[in-house]
Amino acid sequence: MPPKRAAAAAAPKKAAAAPKAAAGKTAAKVTKASATTKKAPAKKVATNGETSLPVRRGRPPKKDADAPAPTKKTVKTVKKAATKKKSDDAATASFSTQAASEATQETAATSTTETAPAKASRKRKATEEPEVPVAKKIRIARFKEEDKNKAPTQKLHVYVFGEGSSGELGLGTAKNAVDVKRPRLNPLLPANSVGVVQVSTGGMHVLALTHDNKILSWGVNDQGALGRDTTWEGGLVDIDDAKSEDSSDSGSDSGMNPKEATPTAIPSDAFPEGTKFVQVAASDSASFALTDEGLVYGWGTFRSNEGIFGFSKKTFIQKTPELIPELKKIRDIVCGANHVLALDADGNVFAWGSGQQNQLGRRVIERTKTEGLVPREFGLPRRKIAQVACGSYHSFAVEKNGTVWAWGLNNFGETGIPDNAGEDDAVILKPAKVPALSEKKIKMIDGGGHHSGAITEDGKCLVWGRLDGYQMGLPMDTLKSLGEDKIKKDEHDRPRILKVPTELPNINGDFITCGTDHNIVISKEGKAYSWGFSANYQTGQGTDDDIEVATMIDNTAVREKKLNWAGAGGQYSILTAPAEDAPVVNGTH
């Protein structure tokens, strides 16, 4: 998309047997909490593969007619950066047992990674010669100079809105950094000096690439998603006490860790000298950076239904950037809640991460599930793919000829394949063609929690999937009037799933991003339209009431701007616009 969330987004969106918990997109208001750690929202899912609608402020939450599901995030807590979740510790122990049952875990407190233990080697007889270790060489396939990935050069104005109590908005620790009802220009990211050229939104953290080749990160760092040390020994106060309608940026303590809430560059010594970046991508609890040579660095971790799943077969949490050796000549990276797709220069696709909802497109059995942490090709046509995209727990690939493939969680028909939509734990086991999209000339496609959207070459905006939280942007009366071939209703005869990609009227679309339960489209005229769940102001419409139909975002900050990108996180959003008065440049690390 432009690399999905090439300025990108997301957390378990409404329900899925998965966890977008560490980048989970949770959409509920923040209240006082006694816990000491932050938990990523929405991308946590129930075992039946369905997330619930977040609790709305000031009114009773929607009830899911099919089955109860956990709410998105009714409580948010602020923690000291050094605090660990007990549940994560338990999950880590469980992972350790599965990954190396014959070993005991040893983790150095000062290490930059938390590694899985290795099996002890057999004892050597006294007469045996000691084995001389041989260094393992990794062959790096490199592009010719003319084939290298090109870094973006246009400096951008960055506008933020929604829930910011965990630092997701990158506004620092001022009181008015918590709830931002409409787009606000981020004063910590001035185009002329900082010069952001690309953004990616995760569930509860954000990455930005700058014109001088820095990678900035901010937001939740519980599992190393920021790629840098955010230890803070200063005092923290209750978030509720920090919320204020005061419009001043006086720097009053908002209860946030300033090292998380302030956009800060990952140290340059984390990468080899001369490394030049072209793209960043964020999932729920992991982050990735693509270089001009087609190499990929990553950090953070993936999560599963049981908690922390791991970053690689040997590492639970990767706290600083690490080269992923299996990936070479990569052109694009996109992230779901806890899985990643990488498209290489030859049109082949690699997938890795958590595969509990078949979002990796390949079989992952329980006793060898850590194999999912290794990037591998799977059942797509080789050398034919032109575009990839992710929802929270489902995935898409578009061939050069326009054929669309989808796989992963499908309990709300989010893949666009209606066969088993609405069934509990419904999945598409391996890549399957989406007939309803393959003749549409798809320009870009994106996935949300349990819904999806696409833009065609002629500007049509198509939507499908879960609709009981206004995710479709169509009037409910219109949805009710559609026949059974397009709509699946619940037992109370209420529309629940839009099974067929359906056009949104009156939008000449150029770009779409799908959050957990809200969406934003950028029109060819540079205007932003949003709709869906808005309890945390993530639609930018100035209200915490849900937005039923696609509505233009219109305030003084963006009214005269020609917007070019949007990112939808768990409970916040970001817009960008070209800074026409800023020089177009790009540097080298």
Coordinates of C-alpha atoms in Angstrom, one line a residue:
M1 CA 0.0 0.0 0.0
P2 CA 1.9 2.3 -0.7
P3 CA 3.5 -0.2 1.6
K4 CA 0.7 -1.1 3.8
R5 CA 0.9 1.2 6.5
A6 CA 3.8 2.4 4.5
A7 CA 2.4 4.3 6.8
A8 CA 0.6 1.6 8.4
A9 CA -1.5 0.2 11.2
A10 CA -2.9 -2.4 14.0
A11 CA -4.2 -5.1 17.3
P12 CA -6.7 -7.7 17.6
K13 CA -9.4 -6.1 16.1
K14 CA -12.7 -7.4 16.9
A15 CA -12.3 -10.9 17.9
A16 CA -10.1 -13.5 16.3
A17 CA -8.4 -16.3 17.9
A18 CA -5.4 -14.2 18.2
P19 CA -3.7 -11.5 20.2
K20 CA -3.1 -8.1 18.7
A21 CA -2.5 -7.4 22.3
A22 CA 0.9 -6.0 22.0
A23 CA -0.1 -3.8 19.3
G24 CA -3.5 -4.8 19.8
K25 CA -5.9 -2.1 18.9
T26 CA -8.0 -1.6 21.9
A27 CA -10.7 1.0 21.7
A28 CA -12.0 1.9 25.1
K29 CA -11.5 5.0 27.3
V30 CA -8.8 5.1 29.9
T31 CA -9.7 4.8 33.5
K32 CA -7.7 4.6 36.7
A33 CA -6.1 1.2 37.0
S34 CA -4.1 -0.5 39.7
A35 CA -1.9 -2.6 37.3
T36 CA 1.6 -1.5 36.6
T37 CA 1.9 -2.3 32.9
K38 CA 0.4 -1.2 29.7
K39 CA -1.2 -3.7 27.4
A40 CA -1.8 -3.2 23.8
P41 CA -5.4 -3.1 22.8
A42 CA -7.7 -4.7 20.5
K43 CA -5.5 -7.3 18.9
K44 CA -6.3 -9.7 21.6
V45 CA -8.8 -12.2 20.6
A46 CA -11.1 -14.8 22.0
T47 CA -10.4 -18.5 21.3
N48 CA -13.4 -18.6 19.0
G49 CA -11.7 -16.2 16.7
E50 CA -13.9 -13.2 17.5
T51 CA -13.1 -9.9 19.2
S52 CA -15.7 -7.9 20.9
L53 CA -16.7 -4.3 20.2
P54 CA -14.9 -2.0 22.6
V55 CA -16.8 -0.5 25.4
R56 CA -18.2 2.9 24.5
R57 CA -17.9 5.8 26.9
G58 CA -21.2 6.9 28.4
R59 CA -23.3 4.2 27.0
P60 CA -23.7 0.5 27.2
P61 CA -21.4 -1.6 25.0
K62 CA -22.8 -3.4 22.0
K63 CA -23.6 -7.0 22.6
D64 CA -22.4 -9.7 20.2
A65 CA -25.4 -11.9 19.4
D66 CA -23.3 -14.9 18.6
A67 CA -21.2 -15.3 21.6
P68 CA -19.6 -13.3 24.3
A69 CA -16.2 -11.9 23.6
P70 CA -13.8 -9.9 25.7
T71 CA -14.1 -6.1 25.5
K72 CA -11.4 -4.2 23.7
K73 CA -9.7 -2.4 26.5
T74 CA -11.7 -1.0 29.3
V75 CA -8.8 -0.1 31.4
K76 CA -5.5 1.3 30.4
T77 CA -2.6 1.5 32.8
V78 CA 0.7 3.3 32.9
K79 CA 3.8 1.4 34.0
K80 CA 7.4 2.0 34.7
A81 CA 9.3 0.8 31.7
A82 CA 11.2 -1.8 33.6
T83 CA 8.0 -3.6 34.9
K84 CA 7.0 -6.9 33.3
K85 CA 3.6 -8.5 33.0
K86 CA 3.1 -11.6 35.0
S87 CA 1.1 -13.1 32.2
D88 CA 4.0 -12.5 29.8
D89 CA 6.3 -14.2 32.2
A90 CA 4.1 -17.2 32.2
A91 CA 3.8 -17.2 28.5
T92 CA 7.5 -16.9 28.1
A93 CA 8.0 -19.9 30.4
S94 CA 5.5 -21.9 28.3
F95 CA 7.3 -20.9 25.2
S96 CA 10.6 -22.0 26.7
T97 CA 9.2 -25.4 27.5
Q98 CA 8.0 -25.9 24.0
A99 CA 11.0 -24.5 22.2
A100 CA 13.6 -26.3 24.3
S101 CA 12.2 -28.8 26.7
E102 CA 15.6 -30.2 27.6
A103 CA 17.1 -26.9 28.7
T104 CA 16.7 -24.3 31.3
Q105 CA 16.3 -20.7 30.5
E106 CA 19.1 -18.3 31.3
T107 CA 18.5 -14.6 30.6
A108 CA 21.1 -11.9 31.3
A109 CA 19.6 -8.8 32.7
T110 CA 21.8 -6.6 30.6
S111 CA 21.3 -8.5 27.4
T112 CA 19.6 -6.8 24.5
T113 CA 17.6 -10.0 23.7
E114 CA 15.8 -12.5 25.8
T115 CA 16.8 -15.8 24.2
A116 CA 15.4 -19.3 24.2
P117 CA 17.8 -21.9 25.8
A118 CA 19.8 -24.3 23.6
K119 CA 20.1 -28.0 24.2
A120 CA 23.2 -29.1 26.0
S121 CA 25.7 -31.0 23.8
R122 CA 26.7 -34.6 24.6
K123 CA 29.9 -35.1 26.7
R124 CA 33.1 -35.6 24.7
K125 CA 35.3 -38.6 25.5
A126 CA 38.7 -37.7 26.8
T127 CA 40.4 -39.2 23.8
E128 CA 38.3 -37.1 21.3
E129 CA 39.8 -34.1 19.7
P130 CA 38.0 -30.8 20.5
E131 CA 35.7 -29.6 17.7
V132 CA 36.7 -26.4 16.2
P133 CA 33.7 -24.2 15.6
V134 CA 33.3 -23.0 12.0
A135 CA 31.8 -19.5 11.6
K136 CA 28.6 -19.7 9.7
K137 CA 28.6 -17.4 6.6
I138 CA 25.5 -15.7 5.5
R139 CA 25.4 -14.9 1.8
I140 CA 23.8 -11.6 1.1
A141 CA 22.2 -11.2 -2.3
R142 CA 22.6 -7.6 -3.3
F143 CA 20.9 -5.4 -5.8
K144 CA 22.7 -3.8 -8.7
E145 CA 23.0 -0.1 -8.1
E146 CA 20.2 0.7 -10.5
D147 CA 17.9 -1.9 -8.9
K148 CA 18.2 -0.7 -5.3
N149 CA 15.1 0.3 -3.4
K150 CA 14.5 4.0 -3.5
A151 CA 14.0 5.9 -0.3
P152 CA 11.1 8.4 -0.1
T153 CA 12.2 12.0 -0.3
Q154 CA 9.1 14.2 0.3
K155 CA 9.1 15.7 3.8
L156 CA 5.7 15.5 5.5
H157 CA 3.5 17.4 7.9
V158 CA 2.2 14.8 10.5
Y159 CA -1.2 15.2 12.1
V160 CA -2.3 13.0 15.0
F161 CA -5.6 12.3 16.8
G162 CA -7.3 9.8 19.0
E163 CA -6.2 8.1 22.2
G164 CA -2.7 9.1 23.3
S165 CA -2.4 7.9 27.0
S166 CA 0.3 5.5 26.1
G167 CA 2.3 7.9 24.0
E168 CA 0.9 6.8 20.7
L169 CA 0.5 10.3 19.4
G170 CA 4.1 11.3 20.0
L171 CA 3.1 14.6 21.6
G172 CA 5.3 14.2 24.7
T173 CA 3.9 14.3 28.2
A174 CA 1.8 17.4 28.2
K175 CA -1.7 17.0 29.7
N176 CA -3.4 17.7 26.3
A177 CA -1.5 14.8 24.7
V178 CA -4.1 12.2 26.0
D179 CA -7.3 12.8 24.1
V180 CA -7.0 14.6 20.8
K181 CA -10.5 14.9 19.2
R182 CA -9.5 16.3 15.8
P183 CA -6.3 16.3 13.7
R184 CA -3.4 18.2 15.3
L185 CA -0.1 19.0 13.8
N186 CA 2.6 17.3 15.8
P187 CA 4.9 20.1 17.0
L188 CA 7.7 17.5 17.8
L189 CA 7.9 16.5 14.1
P190 CA 8.4 19.7 12.2
A191 CA 8.9 19.1 8.5
N192 CA 11.8 21.5 8.0
S193 CA 14.0 20.1 10.7
V194 CA 12.9 16.6 11.6
G195 CA 11.6 15.9 8.1
V196 CA 9.5 12.7 8.4
V197 CA 9.2 11.1 5.0
Q198 CA 7.3 7.9 5.9
V199 CA 5.2 6.6 8.8
S200 CA 3.8 3.3 10.0
T201 CA 1.2 2.8 12.7
G202 CA 1.2 -0.3 14.9
G203 CA -1.4 -1.2 17.5
M204 CA 0.0 1.1 20.2
H205 CA 3.3 2.3 18.7
V206 CA 4.5 4.2 15.7
L207 CA 7.6 4.3 13.5
A208 CA 8.7 7.1 11.3
L209 CA 11.5 7.4 8.7
T210 CA 13.2 10.8 8.4
H211 CA 14.8 12.6 5.5
D212 CA 18.3 12.1 7.0
N213 CA 17.9 8.3 7.4
K214 CA 16.8 8.2 11.1
I215 CA 14.2 5.8 12.4
L216 CA 12.0 7.4 15.1
S217 CA 9.8 5.4 17.4
W218 CA 7.3 6.2 20.1
G219 CA 4.4 4.6 22.0
V220 CA 4.3 1.3 24.0
N221 CA 7.6 -0.4 24.5
D222 CA 6.5 -3.3 26.7
Q223 CA 8.1 -6.0 24.4
G224 CA 10.8 -4.0 22.8
A225 CA 8.7 -2.6 19.9
L226 CA 10.5 0.8 20.0
G227 CA 14.0 -0.8 19.4
R228 CA 15.6 1.4 22.1
D229 CA 16.0 1.7 25.9
T230 CA 13.1 3.6 27.4
T231 CA 13.8 3.0 31.1
W232 CA 12.5 5.9 33.1
E233 CA 13.0 6.4 36.8
G234 CA 10.9 9.5 37.0
G235 CA 7.6 9.7 38.7
L236 CA 4.4 8.7 37.0
V237 CA 0.9 9.9 37.9
D238 CA -2.6 8.4 37.3
I239 CA -3.7 9.0 33.7
D240 CA -7.2 10.1 34.8
D241 CA -5.6 12.8 36.9
A242 CA -3.7 13.9 33.9
K243 CA -6.6 14.3 31.5
S244 CA -7.6 17.8 31.0
E245 CA -9.4 20.0 28.5
D246 CA -6.6 22.6 29.1
S247 CA -5.3 23.5 25.7
S248 CA -1.9 24.6 26.9
D249 CA 1.3 22.7 26.2
S250 CA 2.7 23.6 29.6
G251 CA 4.5 20.3 29.9
S252 CA 2.5 19.2 32.9
D253 CA 3.0 15.6 33.8
S254 CA 0.5 13.4 32.0
G255 CA 1.5 10.2 33.7
M256 CA 3.4 8.9 30.6
N257 CA 7.0 7.8 30.3
P258 CA 8.6 10.7 28.3
K259 CA 11.0 8.3 26.7
E260 CA 8.1 6.5 25.2
A261 CA 5.8 9.4 24.5
T262 CA 8.5 11.5 22.7
P263 CA 9.6 10.6 19.1
T264 CA 13.2 9.5 19.5
A265 CA 15.7 8.0 17.0
I266 CA 16.9 4.5 17.4
P267 CA 20.7 4.7 18.0
S268 CA 22.6 4.7 14.8
D269 CA 25.1 2.1 16.1
A270 CA 22.3 -0.5 16.1
F271 CA 22.9 -0.8 12.3
P272 CA 26.0 -1.3 10.1
E273 CA 27.6 1.9 8.9
G274 CA 26.3 3.0 5.6
T275 CA 22.9 1.4 6.0
K276 CA 20.2 3.3 4.1
F277 CA 16.5 2.8 4.9
V278 CA 13.6 3.0 2.6
Q279 CA 10.6 1.8 4.7
V280 CA 9.5 1.1 8.2
A281 CA 6.6 -1.2 9.2
A282 CA 4.9 -1.8 12.6
S283 CA 2.8 -4.7 13.9
D284 CA 1.3 -4.9 17.3
S285 CA 4.5 -5.6 19.3
A286 CA 7.2 -5.8 16.6
S287 CA 8.9 -3.4 14.2
F288 CA 10.8 -3.8 10.9
A289 CA 13.0 -1.7 8.7
L290 CA 13.8 -2.3 5.0
T291 CA 17.0 -1.1 3.4
D292 CA 17.9 0.0 -0.1
E293 CA 19.8 -3.3 -0.5
G294 CA 16.6 -5.2 0.2
L295 CA 17.6 -6.4 3.7
V296 CA 15.2 -6.4 6.6
Y297 CA 16.0 -5.6 10.3
G298 CA 13.5 -6.4 13.0
W299 CA 12.9 -6.0 16.7
G300 CA 10.2 -6.6 19.4
T301 CA 8.2 -9.8 19.5
F302 CA 5.1 -11.6 18.2
R303 CA 2.2 -12.7 20.4
S304 CA -0.1 -15.7 20.3
N305 CA -3.3 -16.6 22.1
E306 CA -1.1 -17.7 25.0
G307 CA 0.9 -14.5 25.3
I308 CA 4.5 -13.9 24.1
F309 CA 5.2 -16.2 21.2
G310 CA 8.7 -15.0 20.3
F311 CA 10.7 -13.0 17.8
S312 CA 12.7 -15.9 16.3
K313 CA 13.3 -19.5 17.2
K314 CA 16.1 -18.5 19.6
T315 CA 14.8 -15.2 20.9
F316 CA 11.7 -14.3 22.8
I317 CA 12.1 -10.5 22.8
Q318 CA 14.5 -8.7 20.5
K319 CA 15.1 -5.4 22.2
T320 CA 17.4 -3.9 19.5
P321 CA 17.4 -4.2 15.7
E322 CA 18.5 -7.6 14.3
L323 CA 19.1 -8.6 10.7
I324 CA 16.7 -11.3 9.5
P325 CA 19.0 -13.4 7.4
E326 CA 16.4 -15.3 5.5
L327 CA 15.2 -12.2 3.6
K328 CA 17.0 -10.9 0.6
K329 CA 16.1 -8.5 -2.2
I330 CA 12.9 -7.4 -0.5
R331 CA 10.8 -4.7 -2.0
D332 CA 7.9 -4.2 0.5
I333 CA 6.9 -5.2 4.1
V334 CA 3.4 -5.2 5.6
C335 CA 2.3 -6.2 9.1
G336 CA -0.8 -7.7 10.6
A337 CA -1.3 -7.9 14.4
N338 CA 1.3 -10.6 14.8
H339 CA 2.4 -11.7 11.4
V340 CA 4.4 -10.1 8.5
L341 CA 4.5 -10.5 4.7
A342 CA 7.5 -9.5 2.7
L343 CA 7.5 -9.2 -1.1
D344 CA 10.8 -9.7 -3.0
A345 CA 12.0 -8.2 -6.3
D346 CA 11.1 -11.4 -8.1
G347 CA 7.4 -11.3 -7.1
N348 CA 7.7 -14.0 -4.4
V349 CA 6.1 -13.6 -0.9
F350 CA 7.5 -14.7 2.5
A351 CA 5.4 -14.9 5.7
W352 CA 6.4 -15.3 9.3
G353 CA 5.1 -14.7 12.8
S354 CA 2.1 -16.3 14.6
G355 CA 0.1 -18.6 12.4
Q356 CA -2.8 -19.6 14.7
Q357 CA -5.4 -18.2 12.3
N358 CA -3.6 -19.5 9.2
Q359 CA -2.5 -16.0 8.3
L360 CA 0.9 -17.4 7.2
G361 CA -0.7 -19.4 4.4
R362 CA 1.1 -22.5 5.4
R363 CA 0.5 -25.3 7.9
V364 CA 1.9 -24.7 11.3
I365 CA 1.4 -27.6 13.7
E366 CA 1.4 -27.2 17.5
R367 CA 4.6 -29.1 18.3
T368 CA 6.6 -27.2 15.7
K369 CA 4.8 -23.9 15.8
T370 CA 8.0 -21.9 16.3
E371 CA 8.8 -22.8 12.7
G372 CA 6.3 -20.0 11.9
L373 CA 8.9 -17.5 13.2
V374 CA 11.1 -18.3 10.2
P375 CA 10.3 -16.4 7.0
R376 CA 9.2 -18.8 4.3
E377 CA 7.4 -18.9 1.0
F378 CA 4.1 -20.6 0.8
G379 CA 1.3 -21.5 -1.7
L380 CA 1.2 -18.4 -3.9
P381 CA 2.2 -18.4 -7.6
R382 CA 5.9 -17.8 -7.8
R383 CA 7.3 -14.7 -9.4
K384 CA 3.8 -13.2 -10.1
I385 CA 2.9 -11.1 -7.0
A386 CA 2.8 -7.3 -7.3
Q387 CA 1.3 -6.3 -4.0
V388 CA 0.7 -7.7 -0.4
A389 CA -1.5 -6.5 2.5
C390 CA -2.5 -7.7 6.0
G391 CA -5.5 -7.5 8.2
S392 CA -5.1 -8.3 11.9
Y393 CA -5.3 -12.0 11.2
H394 CA -5.8 -12.3 7.5
S395 CA -3.7 -11.6 4.4
F396 CA -3.9 -10.6 0.8
A397 CA -1.7 -10.8 -2.3
V398 CA -2.5 -9.3 -5.7
E399 CA -0.9 -10.7 -8.9
K400 CA 0.5 -8.5 -11.6
N401 CA -2.6 -9.5 -13.7
G402 CA -5.0 -8.3 -11.0
T403 CA -5.9 -11.7 -9.5
V404 CA -6.5 -11.3 -5.7
W405 CA -5.6 -14.1 -3.2
A406 CA -6.6 -14.2 0.4
W407 CA -6.1 -16.5 3.4
G408 CA -6.3 -16.5 7.2
L409 CA -9.2 -15.8 9.6
N410 CA -12.6 -15.5 7.9
N411 CA -15.2 -15.7 10.7
F412 CA -16.6 -12.4 9.4
G413 CA -15.9 -12.9 5.7
E414 CA -12.9 -10.5 6.0
T415 CA -11.0 -12.3 3.2
G416 CA -13.8 -11.6 0.7
I417 CA -14.5 -15.3 0.4
P418 CA -18.1 -15.8 1.6
D419 CA -18.1 -19.7 1.7
N420 CA -17.7 -20.1 5.5
A421 CA -18.2 -16.5 6.6
G422 CA -20.0 -16.3 10.0
E423 CA -18.9 -19.7 11.2
D424 CA -17.0 -20.0 14.4
D425 CA -13.2 -20.3 13.9
A426 CA -13.7 -20.0 10.1
V427 CA -10.4 -19.8 8.3
I428 CA -9.1 -20.0 4.8
L429 CA -6.3 -22.5 5.2
K430 CA -4.1 -21.5 2.3
P431 CA -4.2 -18.8 -0.4
A432 CA -7.4 -18.9 -2.4
K433 CA -8.6 -16.6 -5.2
V434 CA -11.2 -13.9 -4.4
P435 CA -13.4 -13.9 -7.5
A436 CA -15.4 -10.8 -6.4
L437 CA -12.2 -8.8 -6.5
S438 CA -10.1 -10.2 -9.3
E439 CA -11.9 -8.3 -12.1
K440 CA -11.9 -5.0 -10.2
K441 CA -8.4 -3.8 -11.1
I442 CA -7.4 -3.3 -7.5
K443 CA -5.0 -0.4 -6.9
M444 CA -4.5 -1.1 -3.2
I445 CA -6.1 -3.3 -0.5
D446 CA -6.0 -3.3 3.3
G447 CA -7.4 -5.3 6.2
G448 CA -8.7 -4.3 9.6
G449 CA -9.8 -6.3 12.6
H450 CA -12.5 -8.3 10.9
H451 CA -13.2 -6.3 7.8
S452 CA -11.3 -5.1 4.7
G453 CA -11.3 -2.4 2.1
A454 CA -9.8 -1.7 -1.3
I455 CA -9.4 1.1 -3.9
T456 CA -9.7 0.4 -7.6
E457 CA -7.7 2.1 -10.3
D458 CA -10.7 4.2 -11.2
G459 CA -11.2 5.4 -7.6
K460 CA -14.0 3.2 -6.3
C461 CA -13.8 2.3 -2.6
L462 CA -14.9 -1.2 -1.8
V463 CA -15.7 -2.6 1.7
W464 CA -16.6 -6.0 3.1
G465 CA -16.6 -8.0 6.3
R466 CA -17.9 -7.2 9.8
L467 CA -20.4 -4.4 9.9
D468 CA -22.1 -4.3 13.3
G469 CA -19.7 -1.5 14.5
Y470 CA -20.3 0.7 11.4
Q471 CA -17.1 -0.6 9.8
M472 CA -18.6 -0.5 6.3
G473 CA -19.4 3.2 6.2
L474 CA -22.8 2.5 4.6
P475 CA -26.1 3.5 6.2
M476 CA -27.7 0.7 8.2
D477 CA -30.9 1.1 6.2
T478 CA -29.0 0.4 3.0
L479 CA -27.3 -2.6 4.5
K480 CA -30.7 -4.0 5.7
S481 CA -32.1 -3.7 2.2
L482 CA -29.4 -5.9 0.7
G483 CA -30.3 -9.5 -0.1
E484 CA -29.2 -12.6 1.6
D485 CA -26.6 -13.2 -1.1
K486 CA -24.8 -10.1 0.2
I487 CA -25.7 -9.9 3.9
K488 CA -25.5 -12.4 6.7
K489 CA -27.7 -11.6 9.6
D490 CA -27.6 -12.7 13.3
E491 CA -30.3 -14.6 15.1
H492 CA -32.1 -11.3 15.8
D493 CA -32.3 -10.5 12.1
R494 CA -29.7 -7.7 12.3
P495 CA -27.1 -7.3 9.6
R496 CA -23.8 -8.6 10.8
I497 CA -21.6 -9.5 7.8
L498 CA -21.3 -7.9 4.4
K499 CA -20.2 -10.9 2.4
V500 CA -19.5 -9.2 -1.0
P501 CA -17.2 -6.3 -1.7
T502 CA -19.6 -3.3 -2.0
E503 CA -18.9 0.2 -3.3
L504 CA -19.0 3.3 -1.0
P505 CA -20.8 6.1 -2.9
N506 CA -19.5 9.5 -3.6
I507 CA -15.8 8.9 -2.8
N508 CA -13.1 9.2 -5.5
G509 CA -10.6 7.1 -3.5
D510 CA -6.8 7.0 -3.8
F511 CA -5.7 5.4 -0.5
I512 CA -7.4 3.4 2.3
T513 CA -6.3 2.2 5.7
C514 CA -8.3 -0.1 8.0
G515 CA -7.9 0.1 11.8
T516 CA -9.4 -2.3 14.3
D517 CA -12.9 -1.0 13.7
H518 CA -12.5 2.3 11.9
N519 CA -11.3 3.3 8.5
I520 CA -9.9 6.3 6.7
V521 CA -9.9 6.9 2.9
I522 CA -7.8 9.6 1.2
S523 CA -9.5 10.9 -1.9
K524 CA -7.7 11.9 -5.1
E525 CA -8.5 15.5 -4.2
G526 CA -6.5 15.0 -1.0
K527 CA -9.4 15.0 1.5
A528 CA -9.8 12.4 4.3
Y529 CA -13.0 10.5 5.0
S530 CA -13.5 8.4 8.1
W531 CA -16.1 6.2 9.7
G532 CA -16.6 3.4 12.3
F533 CA -15.8 3.0 16.0
S534 CA -14.9 6.4 17.5
A535 CA -15.0 5.9 21.3
N536 CA -11.4 7.3 21.5
Y537 CA -11.8 10.0 18.8
Q538 CA -9.9 7.8 16.3
T539 CA -12.1 9.0 13.5
G540 CA -11.0 12.6 14.0
Q541 CA -14.6 13.8 13.8
G542 CA -14.5 15.4 17.3
T543 CA -17.0 13.0 18.8
D544 CA -16.8 9.7 20.7
D545 CA -20.0 8.5 19.0
D546 CA -19.6 6.0 16.2
I547 CA -19.6 7.4 12.7
E548 CA -22.1 5.5 10.6
V549 CA -21.2 6.7 7.1
A550 CA -18.0 7.9 5.5
T551 CA -17.6 11.6 6.6
M552 CA -15.0 14.1 5.6
I553 CA -12.5 15.1 8.3
D554 CA -12.7 18.9 8.4
N555 CA -10.9 21.1 10.8
T556 CA -8.6 24.1 10.5
A557 CA -5.4 21.9 10.8
V558 CA -6.1 20.0 7.6
R559 CA -8.8 22.0 5.7
E560 CA -6.3 23.6 3.3
K561 CA -3.9 20.7 3.1
K562 CA -3.8 18.1 0.3
L563 CA -3.4 14.9 2.4
N564 CA -1.6 11.9 0.9
W565 CA -1.6 9.2 3.5
A566 CA -3.4 7.9 6.6
G567 CA -2.6 5.3 9.3
A568 CA -5.2 3.7 11.6
G569 CA -3.8 2.3 14.8
G570 CA -5.7 0.5 17.6
Q571 CA -7.3 3.6 19.1
Y572 CA -5.6 6.5 17.3
S573 CA -4.9 7.7 13.7
I574 CA -2.4 9.7 11.8
L575 CA -2.6 11.8 8.6
T576 CA 0.2 13.2 6.5
A577 CA 0.5 16.0 3.9
P578 CA 3.4 17.0 1.8
A579 CA 5.4 20.0 3.2
E580 CA 5.6 22.0 0.0
D581 CA 8.0 24.5 1.5
A582 CA 10.5 21.9 2.8
P583 CA 13.4 20.8 0.6
V584 CA 13.1 17.3 -0.9
V585 CA 16.2 15.3 0.3
N586 CA 17.3 12.0 1.8
G587 CA 20.4 11.0 3.6
T588 CA 22.5 7.9 4.3
H589 CA 23.0 6.3 7.7

